Amino acid sequence: MPRLKERTPELRDRVLRVAVPMLEAGGVSGFTARRLAAQAKTSTPALYELFGDKGGLVREVFFEGFRMLRRRFDTLDDTPDPRADLVQVIGAIRSFVRDNPVLAEVMFSRPFADFDPGTDETAAGGSVREFIVGRVRRCIDAGVIEGNETDIAHVLLALTQGLAGQENAGWLGTSESSVDRRWALAVNAALDGLGPATPRARRAQS
Amino acid sequence: MPRLKERTPELRDRVLRVAVPMLEAGGVSGFTARRLAAQAKTSTPALYELFGDKGGLVREVFFEGFRMLRRRFDTLDDTPDPRADLVQVIGAIRSFVRDNPVLAEVMFSRPFADFDPGTDETAAGGSVREFIVGRVRRCIDAGVIEGNETDIAHVLLALTQGLAGQENAGWLGTSESSVDRRWALAVNAALDGLGPATPRARRAQS
DNA sequence: AGCAATAACGTAACAGCGTCACGATATGGC
DNA sequence: GCCATATCGTGACGCTGTTACGTTATTGCT
């Protein structure tokens, strides 16, 4: 007897497909429920039925960001050099952040007061982290670096996130070359320091 | 003939002294012009005369954060071990972020849509960066690490910021011990990798 | 003393936000 | 053709940042 439902999972998908480019184009402050509803040719109450609240909406964009990053990893190909492959994945994260700075802020920072990614949402990056752990493991197996693969992945991800955040904010340097140089220095130093038989590294265990 | 001005630099200081604890207590979303005005026993138009707009207000809190961090550095004392001193300053940043998580977000992240620290505001951290550069230089002079002091300071700060951000978000680990372990691993690996005569490190130059 | 001129004050308004109650609406069954 | 009902979107609420504007207090002059 009622009318046909329009607030379906299909609408949800359409909204999300509109949301990501709109976030990137309009920035955090331009990302409002009303504007998104208008742009997706629906109403604000529809958004609230589909996503609960603004935080739920941002949460889905957050998840979509990690899916996009993971998809970018699929375009990378393995080489015989495990260390180069690990450097490559870090470079892929860097270029992702440069291509999608606002989305990256949602993923790695907390620009929306309504959405605080907690430990639950950590799992969203799980598939991303798995990929990195895989490449870390190959380095460990090859004897390029030593230690616990999870710990090392965390460290490399933190370093990458810190560098990307600083580059994004324009703090890492003014010229392209100095920024590149610092990226290279950081990544190489970290990998070298994680390598085997570095005398001082033994301190970490004691 | 007019009445006496109350919106003086003194009021400005009083507002800022109220603002920092209020931000930390109420979080980003609780930090509103009205609430701050009420708490500082003044009016919202007074805030706008003193700070221009909300962004200007947050900007001052941002500056105050760096002053606080710098003041914390002054409580540190030099030891004969330059490497230990460098580790110590990184630890000081970590504890600062743990003690003032919301303020740290304002300083290192961009939780307010109204305030984007740009290259101008980079200078605010200048005095903080100088301190770190000083400790880096001591390490270079002692032969503990090698390279350009500014580049190295940038790298260490990026690493610290990345780790602190992840710890703050609860992403660095669930147990205190795993978080500590990853901090130690990261800092030691970076310093080791920046050290002299590490064969692979030469790659960075080529 | 009392008044006028003037500058500083804060109330109250505006647009826009997240959110949701509720009246309007469209549909299938009788 | 009409009713019942589930679904829709208009419009409202309280909040935000921001500011116009009427109110108020003060000083100098008569």
mmCIF file of C-alpha atoms (C1' of nucleotides) in Angstrom, chain A residues 1-4 32-35 45 48 53-54, chain C residues 16-21 24-29:
data_model
loop_
_atom_site.group_PDB
_atom_site.id
_atom_site.type_symbol
_atom_site.label_atom_id
_atom_site.label_comp_id
_atom_site.label_asym_id
_atom_site.label_seq_id
_atom_site.Cartn_x
_atom_site.Cartn_y
_atom_site.Cartn_z
ATOM 1 C CA MET A 1 0.000 0.000 0.000
ATOM 2 C CA PRO A 2 2.742 2.482 0.659
ATOM 3 C CA ARG A 3 4.810 4.128 -2.015
ATOM 4 C CA LEU A 4 8.036 2.612 -3.305
ATOM 5 C CA THR A 32 27.563 19.872 4.386
ATOM 6 C CA ALA A 33 24.560 17.584 4.466
ATOM 7 C CA ARG A 34 22.398 20.052 2.578
ATOM 8 C CA ARG A 35 24.882 20.548 -0.236
ATOM 9 C CA PRO A 45 16.410 13.415 5.779
ATOM 10 C CA TYR A 48 20.087 10.801 7.812
ATOM 11 C CA ASP A 53 24.210 11.265 11.295
ATOM 12 C CA LYS A 54 26.948 13.391 9.827
ATOM 13 C "C1'" DG C 16 23.862 28.545 7.536
ATOM 14 C "C1'" DC C 17 24.705 24.300 10.043
ATOM 15 C "C1'" DG C 18 23.121 19.319 11.958
ATOM 16 C "C1'" DT C 19 18.890 17.161 12.989
ATOM 17 C "C1'" DC C 20 14.129 15.648 13.161
ATOM 18 C "C1'" DA C 21 8.797 16.161 13.814
ATOM 19 C "C1'" DA C 24 1.916 16.030 2.454
ATOM 20 C "C1'" DT C 25 2.085 12.350 -0.956
ATOM 21 C "C1'" DA C 26 2.000 8.440 -3.665
ATOM 22 C "C1'" DT C 27 0.919 3.677 -4.014
ATOM 23 C "C1'" DG C 28 -1.533 -1.279 -3.727
ATOM 24 C "C1'" DG C 29 -5.768 -3.572 -2.308
#
